[in-house]
Coordinates of C-alpha atoms in Angstrom, one line a residue:
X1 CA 86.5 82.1 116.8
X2 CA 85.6 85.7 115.5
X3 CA 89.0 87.3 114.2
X4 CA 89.0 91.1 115.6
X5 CA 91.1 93.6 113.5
X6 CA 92.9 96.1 116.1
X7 CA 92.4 99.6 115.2
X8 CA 94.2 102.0 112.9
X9 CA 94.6 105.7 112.8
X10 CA 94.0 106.5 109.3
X11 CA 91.1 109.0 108.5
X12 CA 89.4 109.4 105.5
X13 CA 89.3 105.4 104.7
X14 CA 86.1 103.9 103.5
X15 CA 84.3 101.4 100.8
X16 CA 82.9 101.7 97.6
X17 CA 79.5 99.7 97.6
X18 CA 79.8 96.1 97.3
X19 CA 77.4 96.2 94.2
X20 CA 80.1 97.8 91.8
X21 CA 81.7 94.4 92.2
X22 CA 82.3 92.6 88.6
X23 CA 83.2 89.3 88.3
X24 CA 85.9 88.0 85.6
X25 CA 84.5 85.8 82.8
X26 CA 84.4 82.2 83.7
X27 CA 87.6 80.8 81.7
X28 CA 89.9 83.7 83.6
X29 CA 89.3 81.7 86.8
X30 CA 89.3 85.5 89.1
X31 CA 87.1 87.3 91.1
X32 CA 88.1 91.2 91.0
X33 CA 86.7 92.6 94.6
X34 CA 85.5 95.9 94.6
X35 CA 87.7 99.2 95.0
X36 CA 88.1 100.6 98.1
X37 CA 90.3 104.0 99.2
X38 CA 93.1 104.8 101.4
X39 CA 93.8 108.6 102.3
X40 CA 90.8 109.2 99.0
X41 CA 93.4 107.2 96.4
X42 CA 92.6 104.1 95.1
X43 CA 93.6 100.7 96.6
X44 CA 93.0 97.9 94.1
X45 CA 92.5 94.4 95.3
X46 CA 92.4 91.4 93.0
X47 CA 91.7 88.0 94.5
X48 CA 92.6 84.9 91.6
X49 CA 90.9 81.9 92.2
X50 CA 91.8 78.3 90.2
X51 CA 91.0 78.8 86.8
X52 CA 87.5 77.5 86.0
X53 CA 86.7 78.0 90.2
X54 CA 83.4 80.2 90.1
X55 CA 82.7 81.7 93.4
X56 CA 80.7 84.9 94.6
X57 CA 82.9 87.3 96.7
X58 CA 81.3 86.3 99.7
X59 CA 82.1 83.2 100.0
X60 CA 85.7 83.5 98.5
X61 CA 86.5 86.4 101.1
X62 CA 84.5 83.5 103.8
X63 CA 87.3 81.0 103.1
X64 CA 90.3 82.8 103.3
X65 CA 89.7 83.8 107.1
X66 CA 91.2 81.2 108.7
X67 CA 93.1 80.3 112.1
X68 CA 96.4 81.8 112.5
X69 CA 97.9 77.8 112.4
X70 CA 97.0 77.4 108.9
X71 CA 100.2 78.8 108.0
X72 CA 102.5 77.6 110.8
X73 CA 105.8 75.9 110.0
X74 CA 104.5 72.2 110.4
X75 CA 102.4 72.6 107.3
X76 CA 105.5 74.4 105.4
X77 CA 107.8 71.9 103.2
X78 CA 110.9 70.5 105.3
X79 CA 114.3 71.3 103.2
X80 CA 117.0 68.9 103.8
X81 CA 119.9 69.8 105.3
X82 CA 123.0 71.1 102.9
X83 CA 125.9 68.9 102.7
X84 CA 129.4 70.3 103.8
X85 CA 131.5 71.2 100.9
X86 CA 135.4 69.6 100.5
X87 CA 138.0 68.8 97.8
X88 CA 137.8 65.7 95.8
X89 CA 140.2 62.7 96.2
X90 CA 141.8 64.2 93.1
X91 CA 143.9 67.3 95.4
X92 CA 145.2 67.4 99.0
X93 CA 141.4 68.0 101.1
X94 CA 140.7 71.9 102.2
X95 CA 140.5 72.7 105.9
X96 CA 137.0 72.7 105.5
X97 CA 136.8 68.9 104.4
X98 CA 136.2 67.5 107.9
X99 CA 133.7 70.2 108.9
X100 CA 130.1 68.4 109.2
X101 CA 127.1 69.6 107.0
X102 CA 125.5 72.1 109.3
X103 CA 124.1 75.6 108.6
X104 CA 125.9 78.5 109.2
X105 CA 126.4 80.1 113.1
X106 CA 125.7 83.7 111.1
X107 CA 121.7 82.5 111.4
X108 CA 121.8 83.2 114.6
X109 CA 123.0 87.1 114.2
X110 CA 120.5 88.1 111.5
X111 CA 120.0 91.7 112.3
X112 CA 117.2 93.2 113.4
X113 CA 118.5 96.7 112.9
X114 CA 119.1 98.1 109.5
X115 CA 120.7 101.5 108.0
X116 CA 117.8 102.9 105.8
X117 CA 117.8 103.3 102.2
X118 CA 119.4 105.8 100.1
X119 CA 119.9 107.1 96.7
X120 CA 123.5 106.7 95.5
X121 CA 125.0 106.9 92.2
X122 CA 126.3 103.9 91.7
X123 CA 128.3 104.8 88.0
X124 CA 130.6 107.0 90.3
X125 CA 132.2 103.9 91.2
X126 CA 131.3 101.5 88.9
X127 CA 131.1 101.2 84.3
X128 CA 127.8 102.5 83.4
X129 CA 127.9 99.8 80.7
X130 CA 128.1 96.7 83.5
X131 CA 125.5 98.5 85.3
X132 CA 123.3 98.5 82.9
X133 CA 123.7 94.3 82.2
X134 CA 122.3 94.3 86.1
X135 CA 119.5 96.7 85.9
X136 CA 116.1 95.5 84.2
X137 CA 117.0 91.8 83.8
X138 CA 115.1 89.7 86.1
X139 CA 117.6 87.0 87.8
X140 CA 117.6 83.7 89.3
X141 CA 118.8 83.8 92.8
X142 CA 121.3 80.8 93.7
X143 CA 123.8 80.3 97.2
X144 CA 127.6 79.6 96.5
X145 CA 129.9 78.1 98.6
X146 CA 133.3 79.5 98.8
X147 CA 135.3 79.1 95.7
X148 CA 138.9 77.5 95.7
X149 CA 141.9 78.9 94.5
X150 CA 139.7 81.7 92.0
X151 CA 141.9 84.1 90.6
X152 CA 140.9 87.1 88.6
X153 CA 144.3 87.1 86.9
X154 CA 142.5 83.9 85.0
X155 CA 139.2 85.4 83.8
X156 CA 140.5 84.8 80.1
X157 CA 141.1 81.3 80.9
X158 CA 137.9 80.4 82.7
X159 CA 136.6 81.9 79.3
X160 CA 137.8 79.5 77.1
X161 CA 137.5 76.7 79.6
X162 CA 133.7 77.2 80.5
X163 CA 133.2 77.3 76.3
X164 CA 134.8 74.3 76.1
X165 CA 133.1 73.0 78.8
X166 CA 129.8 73.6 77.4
X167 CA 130.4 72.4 73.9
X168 CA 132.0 68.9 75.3
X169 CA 128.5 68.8 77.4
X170 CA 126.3 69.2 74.0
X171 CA 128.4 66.5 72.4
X172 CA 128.1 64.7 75.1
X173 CA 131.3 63.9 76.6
X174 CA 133.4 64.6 73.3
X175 CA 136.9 65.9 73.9
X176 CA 137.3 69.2 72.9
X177 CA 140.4 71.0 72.5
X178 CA 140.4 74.7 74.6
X179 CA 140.2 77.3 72.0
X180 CA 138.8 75.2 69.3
X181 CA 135.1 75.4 70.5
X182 CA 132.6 76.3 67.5
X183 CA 129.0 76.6 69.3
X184 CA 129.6 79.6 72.0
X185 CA 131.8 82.4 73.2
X186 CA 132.2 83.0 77.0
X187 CA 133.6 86.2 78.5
X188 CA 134.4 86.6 82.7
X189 CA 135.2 90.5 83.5
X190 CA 134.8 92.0 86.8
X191 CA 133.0 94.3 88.2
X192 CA 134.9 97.4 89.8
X193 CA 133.1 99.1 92.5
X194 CA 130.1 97.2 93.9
X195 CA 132.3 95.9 96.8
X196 CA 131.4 98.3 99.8
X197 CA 133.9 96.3 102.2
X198 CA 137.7 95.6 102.1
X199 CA 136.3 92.1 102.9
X200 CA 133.7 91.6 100.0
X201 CA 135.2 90.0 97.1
X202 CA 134.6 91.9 93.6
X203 CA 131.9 90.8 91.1
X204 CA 132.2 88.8 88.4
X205 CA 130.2 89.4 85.5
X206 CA 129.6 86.0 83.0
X207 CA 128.1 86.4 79.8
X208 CA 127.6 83.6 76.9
X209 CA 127.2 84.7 73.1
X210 CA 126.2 81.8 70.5
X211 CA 128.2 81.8 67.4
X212 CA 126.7 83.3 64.6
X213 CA 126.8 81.2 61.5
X214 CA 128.4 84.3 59.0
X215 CA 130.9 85.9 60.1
X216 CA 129.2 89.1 59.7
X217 CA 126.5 88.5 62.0
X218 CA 126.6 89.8 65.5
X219 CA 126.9 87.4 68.2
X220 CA 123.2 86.6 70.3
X221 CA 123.9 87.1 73.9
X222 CA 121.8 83.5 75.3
X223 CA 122.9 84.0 79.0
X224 CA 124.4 86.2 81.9
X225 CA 125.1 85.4 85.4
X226 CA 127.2 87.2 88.1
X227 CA 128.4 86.5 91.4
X228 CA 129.2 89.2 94.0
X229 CA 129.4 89.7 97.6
X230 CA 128.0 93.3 98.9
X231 CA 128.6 93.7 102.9
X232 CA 129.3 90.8 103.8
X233 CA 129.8 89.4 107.5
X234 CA 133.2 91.1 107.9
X235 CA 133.8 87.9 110.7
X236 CA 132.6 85.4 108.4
X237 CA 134.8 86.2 105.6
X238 CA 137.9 86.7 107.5
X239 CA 137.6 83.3 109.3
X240 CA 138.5 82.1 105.4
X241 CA 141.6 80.3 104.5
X242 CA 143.7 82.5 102.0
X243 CA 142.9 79.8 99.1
X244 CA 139.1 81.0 99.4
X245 CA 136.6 83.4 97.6
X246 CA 133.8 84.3 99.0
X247 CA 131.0 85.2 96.2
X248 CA 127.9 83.8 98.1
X249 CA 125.1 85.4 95.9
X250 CA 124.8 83.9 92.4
X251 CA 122.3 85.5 89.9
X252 CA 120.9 84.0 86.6
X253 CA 119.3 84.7 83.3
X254 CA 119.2 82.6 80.4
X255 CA 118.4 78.7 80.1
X256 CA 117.8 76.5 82.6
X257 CA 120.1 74.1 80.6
X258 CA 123.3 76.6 80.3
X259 CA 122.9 77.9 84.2
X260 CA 123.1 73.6 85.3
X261 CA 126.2 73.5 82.9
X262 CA 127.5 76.8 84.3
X263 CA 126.9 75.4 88.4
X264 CA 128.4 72.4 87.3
X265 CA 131.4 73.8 85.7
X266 CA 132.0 76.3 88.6
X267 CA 131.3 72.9 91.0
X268 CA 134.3 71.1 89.1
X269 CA 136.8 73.6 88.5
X270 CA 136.7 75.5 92.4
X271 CA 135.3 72.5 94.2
X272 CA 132.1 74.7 95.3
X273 CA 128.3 73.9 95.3
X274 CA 125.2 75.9 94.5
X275 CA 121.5 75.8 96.2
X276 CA 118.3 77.7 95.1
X277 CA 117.9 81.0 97.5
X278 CA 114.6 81.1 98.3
X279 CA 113.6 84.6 99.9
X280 CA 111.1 84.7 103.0
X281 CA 108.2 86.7 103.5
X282 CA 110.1 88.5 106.3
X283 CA 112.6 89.3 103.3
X284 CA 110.0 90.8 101.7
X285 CA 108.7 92.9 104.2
X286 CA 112.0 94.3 104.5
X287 CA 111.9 94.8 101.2
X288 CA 108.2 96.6 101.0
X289 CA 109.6 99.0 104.0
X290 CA 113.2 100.2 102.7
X291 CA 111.7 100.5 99.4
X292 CA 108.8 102.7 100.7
X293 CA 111.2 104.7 102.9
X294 CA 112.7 105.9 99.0
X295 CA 109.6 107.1 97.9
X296 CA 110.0 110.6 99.0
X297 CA 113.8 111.0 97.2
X298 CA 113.0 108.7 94.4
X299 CA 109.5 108.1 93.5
X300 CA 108.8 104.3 93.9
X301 CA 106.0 104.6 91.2
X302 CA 103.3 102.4 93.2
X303 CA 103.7 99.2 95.9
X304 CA 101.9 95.8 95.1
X305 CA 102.1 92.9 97.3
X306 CA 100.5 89.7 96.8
X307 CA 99.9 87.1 99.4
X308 CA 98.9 83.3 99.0
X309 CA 96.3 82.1 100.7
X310 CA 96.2 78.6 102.3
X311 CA 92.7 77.2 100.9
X312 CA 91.5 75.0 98.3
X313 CA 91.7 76.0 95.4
X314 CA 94.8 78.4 96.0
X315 CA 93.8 81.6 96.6
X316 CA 95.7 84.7 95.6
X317 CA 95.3 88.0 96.7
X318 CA 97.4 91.8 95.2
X319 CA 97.2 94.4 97.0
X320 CA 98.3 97.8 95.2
X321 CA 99.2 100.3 97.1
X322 CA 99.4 104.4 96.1
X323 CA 102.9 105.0 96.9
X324 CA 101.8 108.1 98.6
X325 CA 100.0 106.4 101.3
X326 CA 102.0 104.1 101.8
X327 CA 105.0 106.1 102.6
X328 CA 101.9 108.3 104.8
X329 CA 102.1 105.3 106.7
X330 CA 105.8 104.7 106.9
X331 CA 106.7 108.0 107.7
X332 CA 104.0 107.8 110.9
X333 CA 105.2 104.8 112.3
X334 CA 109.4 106.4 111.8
X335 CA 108.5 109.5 113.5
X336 CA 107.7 107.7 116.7
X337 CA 111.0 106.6 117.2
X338 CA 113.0 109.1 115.7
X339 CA 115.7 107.3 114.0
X340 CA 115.8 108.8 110.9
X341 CA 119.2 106.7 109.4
X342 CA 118.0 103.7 110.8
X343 CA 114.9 100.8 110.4
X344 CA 114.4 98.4 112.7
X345 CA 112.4 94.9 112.1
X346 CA 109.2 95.9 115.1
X347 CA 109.0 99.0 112.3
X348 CA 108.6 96.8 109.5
X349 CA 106.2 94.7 111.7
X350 CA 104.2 97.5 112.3
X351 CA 104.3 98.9 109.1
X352 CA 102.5 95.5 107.4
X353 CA 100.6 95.3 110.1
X354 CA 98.9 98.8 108.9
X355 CA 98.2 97.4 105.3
X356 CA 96.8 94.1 106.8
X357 CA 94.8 95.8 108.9
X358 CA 93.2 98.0 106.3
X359 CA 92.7 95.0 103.8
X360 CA 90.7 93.2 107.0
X361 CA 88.3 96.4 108.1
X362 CA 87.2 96.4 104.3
X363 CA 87.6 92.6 103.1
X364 CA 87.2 90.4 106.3
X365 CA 90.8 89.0 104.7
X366 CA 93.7 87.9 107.1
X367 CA 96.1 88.1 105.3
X368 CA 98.3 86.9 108.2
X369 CA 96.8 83.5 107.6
X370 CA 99.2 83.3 104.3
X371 CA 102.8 84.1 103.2
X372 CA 103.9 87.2 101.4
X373 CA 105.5 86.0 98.1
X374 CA 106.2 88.9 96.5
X375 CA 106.8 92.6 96.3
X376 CA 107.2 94.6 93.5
X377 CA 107.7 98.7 93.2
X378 CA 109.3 100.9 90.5
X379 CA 112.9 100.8 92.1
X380 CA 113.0 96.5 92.0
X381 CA 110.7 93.5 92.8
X382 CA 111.4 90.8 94.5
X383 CA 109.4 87.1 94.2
X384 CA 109.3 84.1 97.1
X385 CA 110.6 82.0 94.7
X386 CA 114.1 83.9 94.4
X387 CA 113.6 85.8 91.5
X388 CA 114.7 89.5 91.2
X389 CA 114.5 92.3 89.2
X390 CA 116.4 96.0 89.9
X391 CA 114.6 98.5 88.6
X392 CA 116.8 101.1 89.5
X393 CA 120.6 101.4 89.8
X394 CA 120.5 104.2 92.7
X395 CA 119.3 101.5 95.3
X396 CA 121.0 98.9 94.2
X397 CA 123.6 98.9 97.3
X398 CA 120.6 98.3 99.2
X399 CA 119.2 95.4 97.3
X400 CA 122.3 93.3 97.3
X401 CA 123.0 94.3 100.7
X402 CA 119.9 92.1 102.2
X403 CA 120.8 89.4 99.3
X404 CA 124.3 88.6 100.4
X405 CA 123.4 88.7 103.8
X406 CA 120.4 85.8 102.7
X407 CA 122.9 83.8 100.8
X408 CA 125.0 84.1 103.2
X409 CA 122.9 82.3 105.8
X410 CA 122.1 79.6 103.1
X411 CA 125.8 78.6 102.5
X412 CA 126.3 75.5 104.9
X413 CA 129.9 75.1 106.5

């Protein structure tokens, strides 16, 4: 069946000829399709194919238009369900130890309403030193499970007992006296200010230094991690007993190796479990939208989205937006509702729709076919695979907001 793009207002749109089209040398496995304009500004379109996969543009562009079904859930990986959470036979079991493995009832209230964007400066509130450590890292997403009996009157001793930790770990299984580690240095502080709730819990900020070997050295920072709670279901987090902490979002940088020590320490010492947060392509749409709606307060520098395409070999498509038309776009679709402080999800919907459309009048691509998996403008990006990046501190509020609230549906109960 012939796919039909609908229509789309937007003047001025139309297509460099197809013969300016240059393909990439054969061992850089990508065919770059020609430019084409939105509003007379550039739209650049690069479509990777397998490395070693020579194909014209014709027949790449050919294959991705497929049926709607080639990307419907029964063809998407099945997760297994989380396990419920409990105390070991060690302490008296938590109130929570006979609750089954199930996800959480907040899935069912994911809002389709939220408040949009807007610049804030966040070092009012919070050290402009700490927020530094968040901005241009990129982080590994992870869901927590409440945390038992965590105290931030003990951040010196979870110090020296996650160092020891770690240094009994390398030695594998030696007993090592707290205090006496050699190998790394472990400081908890928290963070003052990111908590936009009497509910949310404060941050905690984790960094691990390796020793120097003179004394003069300076110590090498080899990982950071912090776990935070930013609007958080205010229902959710009161139904918690008194002896529990709710930090749902976990974020990562650093080894692989230290962030499975770190989890597992955390899992021993507060009887809580981690799982990867994966982020959706509806995510990311939100994303794309609330990051666009910024663009006329706080330029958002360009928008790229990339989508993956469901043929063989894998097809990958970015699509790099001018941030001007974009937020053209944006702004036309807001104005018909009128709800200036406000976004709704049949905005966001409409608002990919546009770009879709346009990349199908010009490409015969539907991109609907594939998943969005990942998003990336000046202010932040944000990847499928749950890895983040803040680009800017003034929207972080924002950022963290949507990333609690997706942590927050991950944590099983």
């Amino acid at each position: 069946m012939e796919h039909v793009a609908p229509r789309h207002s937007w003047e001025n749109s139309y297509i460099i000829d197809r013969e300016s089209l240059q393909e990439a040398p054969a061992d850089a496995g990508a065919v770059v399709l020609p430019l084409c304009m939105m509003g007379k500004r550039d739209v650049q379109i690069l479509a990777c194919l397998a490395r070693g996969c020579r194909r014209s543009w014709k027949r790449a562009a050919g294959v991705v238009v497929l049926a709607s079904a080639a990307a419907s859930s029964a063809n998407r990986p099945v997760r297994p369900r989380s396990r419920s959470y409990g105390r070991s036979c060690v302490e008296p079991p938590s109130l929570f130890w006979q609750t089954p493995g199930r996800l959480t009832a907040l899935g069912q209230r994911t809002p389709t309403v939220r408040g949009a964007a807007k610049a804030y400066n966040i070092t009012n509130k919070v050290d402009p030193e700490q927020v530094a450590l968040l901005v241009q890292n990129e982080w590994k997403l992870s869901y927590v499970t409440p945390l038992y009996r965590f105290q931030y009157t003990k951040l010196k001793l979870y110090s020296r007992h996650l160092a020891a930790f770690i240094l009994a770990e390398k030695q594998q299984g030696v007993a090592v006296e707290v205090g006496m580690e050699a190998g790394f240095r472990v400081t908890f502080s928290a963070v003052f200010g990111l908590a936009e709730k009497e509910e949310d819990a404060e941050t905690v900020f984790i960094q691990i230094y390796s020793k120097p070997m003179f004394a003069a050295d300076t110590p090498k920072m080899v990982w950071r991690g912090w776990l935070t709670c930013v609007n958080g279901d205010p229902e959710y987090l009161r139904s918690l007993p008194p002896d529990f902490v709710s930090l749902p979002l976990f974020c990562s940088n650093g080894s692989e190796y230290l962030t499975a020590r770190v989890k597992s320490w955390f899992g021993r010492t507060f009887d809580c479990s981690f799982g990867s947060l994966c982020l959706s392509s509806a995510t990311l749409n939100w994303l794309a939208a609330l990051w666009t709606g910024c663009h006329p307060t706080c330029d958002i520098g360009y928008l790229k989205l990339y989508w993956s395409m469901p043929t063989q070999p894998t097809l990958e498509v970015e699509y790099t937006v001018n941030p001007h038309d974009a937020w053209e776009l944006w702004n036309s679709i807001c104005a018909q509702d009128g709800a200036e402080d406000m976004v709704s999800v049949e905005e966001v919907q409409r608002f990919m729709a546009g770009l879709e459309t346009h990349l199908f009048r010009h490409f015969k691509i539907y991109l609907s076919a594939g998943s969005l998996v990942k998003v990336s403008t000046a202010l932040g990006s944000a990847h499928q695979d749950g890895k983040i990046k803040i680009g800017s501190s003034d929207y972080i509020t924002t950022l963290l907001t949507l990333l609690t609230e997706c942590a927050l549906l991950k944590t099983p109960v």
